Coordinates of C-alpha atoms and ligand atoms in Angstrom, one line a residue:
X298 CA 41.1 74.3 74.8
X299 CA 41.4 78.0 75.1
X300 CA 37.8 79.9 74.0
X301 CA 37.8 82.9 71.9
X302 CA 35.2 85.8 71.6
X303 CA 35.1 88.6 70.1
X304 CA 33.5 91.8 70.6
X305 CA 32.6 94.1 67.3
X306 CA 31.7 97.6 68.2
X307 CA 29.3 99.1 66.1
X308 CA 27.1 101.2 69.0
X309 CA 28.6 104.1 67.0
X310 CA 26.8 106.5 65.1
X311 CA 30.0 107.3 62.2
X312 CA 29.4 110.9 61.9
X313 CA 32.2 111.6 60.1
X314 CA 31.0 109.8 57.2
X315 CA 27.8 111.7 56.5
X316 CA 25.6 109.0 56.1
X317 CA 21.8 109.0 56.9
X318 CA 22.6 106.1 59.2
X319 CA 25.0 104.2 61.1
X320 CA 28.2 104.3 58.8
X321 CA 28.2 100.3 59.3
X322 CA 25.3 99.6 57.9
X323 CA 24.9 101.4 54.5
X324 CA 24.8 98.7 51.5
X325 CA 27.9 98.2 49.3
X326 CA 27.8 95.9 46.4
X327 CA 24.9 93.8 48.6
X328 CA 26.6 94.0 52.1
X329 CA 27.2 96.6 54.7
X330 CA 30.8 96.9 56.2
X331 CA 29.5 95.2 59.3
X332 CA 28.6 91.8 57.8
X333 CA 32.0 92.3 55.7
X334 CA 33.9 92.7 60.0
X335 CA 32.1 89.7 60.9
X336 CA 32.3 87.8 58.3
X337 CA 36.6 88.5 58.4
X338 CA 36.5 86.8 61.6
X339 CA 34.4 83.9 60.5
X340 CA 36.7 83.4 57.5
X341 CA 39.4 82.8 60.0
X342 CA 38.3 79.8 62.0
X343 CA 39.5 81.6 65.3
X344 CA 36.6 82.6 66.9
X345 CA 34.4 80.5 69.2
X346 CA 31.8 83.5 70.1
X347 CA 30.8 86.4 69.0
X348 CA 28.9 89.6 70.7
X349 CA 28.4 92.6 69.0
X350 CA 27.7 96.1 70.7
X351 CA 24.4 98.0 69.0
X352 CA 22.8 101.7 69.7
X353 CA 19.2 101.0 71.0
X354 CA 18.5 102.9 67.1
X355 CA 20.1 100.4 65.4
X356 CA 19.1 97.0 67.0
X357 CA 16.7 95.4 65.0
X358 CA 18.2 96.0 62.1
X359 CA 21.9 94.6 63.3
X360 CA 20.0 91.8 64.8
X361 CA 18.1 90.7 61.5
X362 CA 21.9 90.7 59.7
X363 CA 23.6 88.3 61.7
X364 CA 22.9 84.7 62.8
X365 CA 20.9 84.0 66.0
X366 CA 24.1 83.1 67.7
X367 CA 25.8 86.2 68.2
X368 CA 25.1 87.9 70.8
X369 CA 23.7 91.4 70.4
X370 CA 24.5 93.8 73.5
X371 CA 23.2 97.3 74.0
X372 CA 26.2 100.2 73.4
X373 CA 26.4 102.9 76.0
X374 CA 26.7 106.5 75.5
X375 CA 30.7 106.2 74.9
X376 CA 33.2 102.6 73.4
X377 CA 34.0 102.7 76.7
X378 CA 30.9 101.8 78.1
X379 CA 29.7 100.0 75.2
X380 CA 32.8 97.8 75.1
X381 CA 32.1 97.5 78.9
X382 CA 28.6 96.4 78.5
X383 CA 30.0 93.7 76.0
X384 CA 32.3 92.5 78.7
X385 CA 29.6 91.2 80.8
X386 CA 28.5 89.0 77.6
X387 CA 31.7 87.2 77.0
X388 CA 32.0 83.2 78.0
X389 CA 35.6 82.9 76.5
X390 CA 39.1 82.7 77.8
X391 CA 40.3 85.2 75.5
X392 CA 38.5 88.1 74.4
X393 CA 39.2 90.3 71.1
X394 CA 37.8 93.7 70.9
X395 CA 37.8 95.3 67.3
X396 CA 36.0 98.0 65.4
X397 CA 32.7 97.1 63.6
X398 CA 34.7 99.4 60.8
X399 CA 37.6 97.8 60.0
X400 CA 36.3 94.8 57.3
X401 CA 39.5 94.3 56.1
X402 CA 41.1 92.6 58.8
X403 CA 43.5 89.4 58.0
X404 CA 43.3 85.9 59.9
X405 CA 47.2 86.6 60.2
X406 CA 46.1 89.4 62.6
X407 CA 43.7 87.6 64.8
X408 CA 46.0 84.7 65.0
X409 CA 48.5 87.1 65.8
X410 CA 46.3 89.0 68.3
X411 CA 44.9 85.6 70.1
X412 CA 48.5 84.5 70.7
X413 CA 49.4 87.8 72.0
X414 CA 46.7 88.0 74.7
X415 CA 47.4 84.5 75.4
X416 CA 51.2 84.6 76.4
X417 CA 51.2 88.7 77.5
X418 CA 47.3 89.0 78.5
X419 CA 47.2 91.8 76.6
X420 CA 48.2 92.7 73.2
X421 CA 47.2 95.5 71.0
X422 CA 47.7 95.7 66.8
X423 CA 49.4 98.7 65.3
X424 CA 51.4 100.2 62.6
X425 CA 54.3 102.0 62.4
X426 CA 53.8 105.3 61.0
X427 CA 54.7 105.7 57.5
X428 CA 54.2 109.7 57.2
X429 CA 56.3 112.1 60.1
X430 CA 53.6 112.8 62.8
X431 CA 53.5 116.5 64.1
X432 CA 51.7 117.8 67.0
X433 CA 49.5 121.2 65.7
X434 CA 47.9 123.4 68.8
X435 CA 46.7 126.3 68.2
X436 CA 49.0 127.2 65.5
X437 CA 52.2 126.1 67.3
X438 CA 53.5 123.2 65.6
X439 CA 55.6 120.3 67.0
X440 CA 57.7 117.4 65.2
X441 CA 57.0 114.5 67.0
X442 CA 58.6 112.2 64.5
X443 CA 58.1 109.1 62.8
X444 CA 60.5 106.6 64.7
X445 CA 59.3 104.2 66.8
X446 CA 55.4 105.9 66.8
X447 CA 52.5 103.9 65.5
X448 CA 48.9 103.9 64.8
X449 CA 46.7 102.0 66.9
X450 CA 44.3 99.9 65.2
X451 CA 42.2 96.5 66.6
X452 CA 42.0 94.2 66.8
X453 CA 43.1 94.0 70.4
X454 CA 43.0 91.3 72.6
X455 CA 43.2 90.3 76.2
X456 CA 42.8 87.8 78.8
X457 CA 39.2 88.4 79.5
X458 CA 39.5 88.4 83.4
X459 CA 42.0 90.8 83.4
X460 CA 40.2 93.2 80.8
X461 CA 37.3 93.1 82.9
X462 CA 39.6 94.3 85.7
X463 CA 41.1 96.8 84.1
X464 CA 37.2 98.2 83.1
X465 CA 35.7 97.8 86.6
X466 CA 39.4 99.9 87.7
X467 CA 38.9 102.8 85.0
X468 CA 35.5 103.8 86.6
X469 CA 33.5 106.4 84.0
X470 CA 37.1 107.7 83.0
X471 CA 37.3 108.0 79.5
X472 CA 40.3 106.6 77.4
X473 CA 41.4 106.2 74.0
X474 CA 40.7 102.5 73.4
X475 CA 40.9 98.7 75.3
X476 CA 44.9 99.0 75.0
X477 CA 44.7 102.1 77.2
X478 CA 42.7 100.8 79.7
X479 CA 44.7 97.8 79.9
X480 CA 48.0 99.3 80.1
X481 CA 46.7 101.9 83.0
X482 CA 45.5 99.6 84.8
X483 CA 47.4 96.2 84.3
X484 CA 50.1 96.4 82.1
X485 CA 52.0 96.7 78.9
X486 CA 50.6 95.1 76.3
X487 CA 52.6 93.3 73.6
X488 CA 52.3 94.7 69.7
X489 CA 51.2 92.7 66.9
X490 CA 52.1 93.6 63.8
X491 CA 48.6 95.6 62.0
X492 CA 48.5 95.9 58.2
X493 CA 48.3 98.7 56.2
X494 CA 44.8 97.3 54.6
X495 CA 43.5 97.1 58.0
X496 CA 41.9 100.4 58.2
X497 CA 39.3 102.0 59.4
X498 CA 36.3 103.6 57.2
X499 CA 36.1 106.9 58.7
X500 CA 34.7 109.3 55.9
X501 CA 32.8 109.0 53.4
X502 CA 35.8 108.9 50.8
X503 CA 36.9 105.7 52.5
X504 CA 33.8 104.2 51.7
X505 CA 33.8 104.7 48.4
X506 CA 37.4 103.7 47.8
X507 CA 36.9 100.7 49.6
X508 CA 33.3 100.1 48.5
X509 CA 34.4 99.8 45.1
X510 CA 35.9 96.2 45.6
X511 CA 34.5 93.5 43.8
X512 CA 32.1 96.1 42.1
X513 CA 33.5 95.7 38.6
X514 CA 32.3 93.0 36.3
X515 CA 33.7 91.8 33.0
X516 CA 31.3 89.8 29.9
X517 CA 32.6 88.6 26.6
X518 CA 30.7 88.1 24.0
X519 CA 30.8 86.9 20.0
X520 CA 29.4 87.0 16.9
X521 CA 29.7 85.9 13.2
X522 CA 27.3 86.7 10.1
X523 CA 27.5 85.5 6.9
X524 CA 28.5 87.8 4.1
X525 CA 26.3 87.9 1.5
X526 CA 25.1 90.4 -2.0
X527 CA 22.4 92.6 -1.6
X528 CA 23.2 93.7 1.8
X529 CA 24.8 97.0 3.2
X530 CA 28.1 96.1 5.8
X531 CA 27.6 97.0 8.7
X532 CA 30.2 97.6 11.3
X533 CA 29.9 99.5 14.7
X534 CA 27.2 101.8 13.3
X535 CA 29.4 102.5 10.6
X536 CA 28.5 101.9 6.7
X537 CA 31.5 100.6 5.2
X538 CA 31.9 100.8 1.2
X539 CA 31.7 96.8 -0.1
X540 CA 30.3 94.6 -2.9
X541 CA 28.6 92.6 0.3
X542 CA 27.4 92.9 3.2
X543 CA 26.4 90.8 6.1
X544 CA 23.1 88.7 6.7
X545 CA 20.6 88.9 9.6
X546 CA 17.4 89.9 10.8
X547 CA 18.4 93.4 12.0
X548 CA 21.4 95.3 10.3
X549 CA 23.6 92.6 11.2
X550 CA 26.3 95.2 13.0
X551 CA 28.3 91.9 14.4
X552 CA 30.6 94.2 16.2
X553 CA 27.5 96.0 18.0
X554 CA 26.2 92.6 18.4
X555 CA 29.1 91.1 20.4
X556 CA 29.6 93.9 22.1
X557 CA 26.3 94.1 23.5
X558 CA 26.4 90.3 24.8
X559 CA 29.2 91.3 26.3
X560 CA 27.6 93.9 28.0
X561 CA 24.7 91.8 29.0
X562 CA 27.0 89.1 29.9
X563 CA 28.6 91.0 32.7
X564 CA 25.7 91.7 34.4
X565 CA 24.8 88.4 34.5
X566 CA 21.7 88.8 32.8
X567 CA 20.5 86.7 29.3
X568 CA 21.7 87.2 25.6
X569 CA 21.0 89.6 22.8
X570 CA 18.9 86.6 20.9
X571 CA 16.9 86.4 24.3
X572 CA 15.8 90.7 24.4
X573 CA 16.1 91.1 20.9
X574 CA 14.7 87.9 19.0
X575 CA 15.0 87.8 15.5
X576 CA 11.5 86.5 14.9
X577 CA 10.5 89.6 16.4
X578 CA 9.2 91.7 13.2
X579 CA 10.0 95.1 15.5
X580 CA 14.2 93.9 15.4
X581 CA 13.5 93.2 11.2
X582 CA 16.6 95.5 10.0
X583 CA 17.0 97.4 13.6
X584 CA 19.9 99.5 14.0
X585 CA 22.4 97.3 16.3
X586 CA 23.7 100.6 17.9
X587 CA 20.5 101.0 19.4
X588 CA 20.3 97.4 20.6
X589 CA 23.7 98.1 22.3
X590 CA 22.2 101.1 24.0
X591 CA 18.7 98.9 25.3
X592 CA 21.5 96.8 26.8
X593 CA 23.2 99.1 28.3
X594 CA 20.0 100.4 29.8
X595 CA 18.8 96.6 30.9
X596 CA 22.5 96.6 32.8
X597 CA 21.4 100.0 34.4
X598 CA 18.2 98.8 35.6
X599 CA 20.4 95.9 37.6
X600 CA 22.6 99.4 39.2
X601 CA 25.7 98.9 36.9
X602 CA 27.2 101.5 34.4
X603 CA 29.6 100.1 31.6
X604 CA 32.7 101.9 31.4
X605 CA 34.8 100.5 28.6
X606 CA 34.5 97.8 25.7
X607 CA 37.1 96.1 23.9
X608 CA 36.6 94.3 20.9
X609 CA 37.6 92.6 17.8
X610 CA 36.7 92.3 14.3
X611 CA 37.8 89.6 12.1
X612 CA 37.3 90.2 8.4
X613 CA 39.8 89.3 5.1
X614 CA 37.6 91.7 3.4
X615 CA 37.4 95.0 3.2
X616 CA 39.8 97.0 5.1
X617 CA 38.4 98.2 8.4
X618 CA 41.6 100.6 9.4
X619 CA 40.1 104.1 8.4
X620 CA 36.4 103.3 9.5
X621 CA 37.7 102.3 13.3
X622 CA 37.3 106.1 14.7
X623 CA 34.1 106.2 13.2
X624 CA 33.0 102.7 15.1
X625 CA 35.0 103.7 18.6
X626 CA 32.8 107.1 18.2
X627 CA 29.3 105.8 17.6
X628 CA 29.9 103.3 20.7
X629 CA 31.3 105.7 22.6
X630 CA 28.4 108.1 22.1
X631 CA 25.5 105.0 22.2
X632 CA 26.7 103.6 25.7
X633 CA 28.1 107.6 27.0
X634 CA 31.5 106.6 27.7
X635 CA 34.7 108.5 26.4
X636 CA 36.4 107.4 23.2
X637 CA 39.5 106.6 24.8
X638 CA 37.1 103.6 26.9
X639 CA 36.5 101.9 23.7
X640 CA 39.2 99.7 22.0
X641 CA 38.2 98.5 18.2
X642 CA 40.8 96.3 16.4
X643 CA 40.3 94.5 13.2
X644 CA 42.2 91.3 11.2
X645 CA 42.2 89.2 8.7
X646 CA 42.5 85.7 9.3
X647 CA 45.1 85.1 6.7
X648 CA 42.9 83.4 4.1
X649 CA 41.9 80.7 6.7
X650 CA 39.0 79.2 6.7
X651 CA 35.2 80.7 6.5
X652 CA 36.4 84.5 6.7
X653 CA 39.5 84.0 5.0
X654 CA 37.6 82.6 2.2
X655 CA 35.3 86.0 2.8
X656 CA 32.3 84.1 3.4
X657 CA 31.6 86.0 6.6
X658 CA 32.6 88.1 9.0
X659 CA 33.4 87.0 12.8
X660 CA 33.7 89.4 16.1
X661 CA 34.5 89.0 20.0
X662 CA 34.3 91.5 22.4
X663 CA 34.9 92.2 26.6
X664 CA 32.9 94.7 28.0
X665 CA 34.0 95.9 31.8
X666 CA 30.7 97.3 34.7
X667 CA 30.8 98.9 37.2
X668 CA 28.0 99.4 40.3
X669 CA 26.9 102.6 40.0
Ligands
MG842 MG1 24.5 88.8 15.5

């Protein structure tokens, strides 16, 4: 059976992204865009070894993320020689070489990459070029097209003897990538197909495009309160003109109530009975809005923001229509979002049941986070 390594070069230092430190290893959503590369290739089954490349800086700490197994090899001042330091490393048949920056990477394309290498000895991934490319020096401008010109992108693989050929061949030369060096000194490589997800987190816009993903959250939550004489309604913050209003321990807001499970709810973290018990004398007739906000602020201490809330009131009695901008604006104001994130609808159940029989008043409500 053919083995298959892989080398992930992350000796770089990522200047162009402005981080403190190496672009690859700054936290997003609780992993750094190395782990994400490596774990791309796990994902895929493919890969029999794996050695990544690592600045003398950044050792220790690339070393603690990944299991004992991989191989950890010291980058040289260039790709070049890290990538040639990495060669010396590899036990497999096949060899892949791809950038520690490029998470994003499909099983489709390693497949594709391995089977390349295997029947060309080379092959490199690209992508046509969507956008006409133009040549710019010095002011003088040249059309180069768009027509059979592509980007180059990694992985790339080879036949690992004759990759390590083609290094010990280039010398201290410098070249653009593997593919080069291949093709100067061996041959033309065969193209596999790249994708237009595969790319490469260069700046620092990239990273928080692609950072984002998976960094929003949605809760639900719901609430009902009976209605009852002797008690101001409460809706959203808003006093609403009614023979009754609804029973509890605080105001009884159901609408601020659900809304702020669902806000704790998508953080993962416990209910409003749980942070605001109503045994507690300090929640006896507590304003809900500013329950809603305490959860906001318990989300905030986890790193998330809310962004928008959707919810639901269901009530036979009274009409809720004209009080809605009042609710959307006291939420909007509590949890500092814009109006236009906060969607309040109201209806009656149609005489059905417990609130048709106005006996009480039920709400449900999603609230969407995001890591801030
Ligand atoms: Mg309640």
């Amino acid at each position: 059976m053919t083995k298959v390594s892989v080398i992930i070069a992350a000796a770089g230092k990522g200047l162009r992204a402005g981080f403190e430190k190496n672009k690859l290893l700054v936290d997003f959503n609780g992993e750094n865009t190395l782990s994400r590369t490596f774990g791309a290739f796990v994902k895929s089954g493919l890969i029999d070894e794996y050695i990544v490349t690592a600045s003398s800086e950044d050792e220790a700490e690339i070393r603690a993320t990944f299991p004992s197994e991989v191989k950890i090899v010291a980058g040289g001042a260039t790709r070049t020689e890290s990538v040639k330091n990495a060669l010396g490393a590899v036990t497999g048949d096949i060899v892949l070489i791809h950038d520690g920056a490029r998470p994003f990477v499909t099983k489709e394309i390693i497949a594709d990459c391995i089977e390349g290498a295997k029947q060309n000895g080379g092959a490199i991934t690209a992508l046509p070029s969507r956008d006409t490319v133009l040549e710019n020096e010095n002011g003088k401008t040249e059309y180069l097209g768009k027509s059979g010109l592509y980007s180059v992108q990694t992985p790339q693989g080879f036949k690992t003897e004759l990759i390590r050929r083609a290094y010990e061949l280039a010398g201290d030369e410098a070249f653009n990538d593997d593919g080069e060096v291949f093709k100067r000194f061996i041959g033309e490589p065969a193209l596999v197909n790249g994708g237009a997800n595969n790319v490469k987190l260069t700046y620092k816009e990239d990273f928080e495009i692609f950072g984002a993903l998976g960094e929003y959250r949605t809760g639900t939550g719901f609430d009902c309160h009976k209605l009852v004489t002797g008690r101001k309604l409460i809706l959203g913050g808003a006093e609403i003109p009614h023979d009754k209003g609804l029973l509890g321990h605080s105001d009884a807001d159901a609408l601020c109530h659900a809304i702020t499970d669902a806000i704790l709810s998508a953080a993962a973290l416990r209910d409003i009975g749980y942070y605001f018990p109503d045994t507690d004398p300090a929640y006896k007739d507590a304003n809900s809005v500013e329950l809603m906000k305490k959860a906001a602020a318990l989300v905030a201490d986890k790193g998330y923001k809310v962004c928008s809330v959707s919810a639901c009131i269901m009530a036979d009695k009274p009409k809720l229509l004209k009080f809605v901008p009042e609710m959307v604006k006291n939420i909007a104001v509590a949890l500092d979002i814009p109006k236009e994130n906060v969607g309040i609808g109201a209806t009656t159940l149609e005489g059905l049941g417990f609130v048709g029989r106005e006996e009480g008043i039920c709400t449900r409500a999603a609230a969407t986070i995001r890591r801030s």
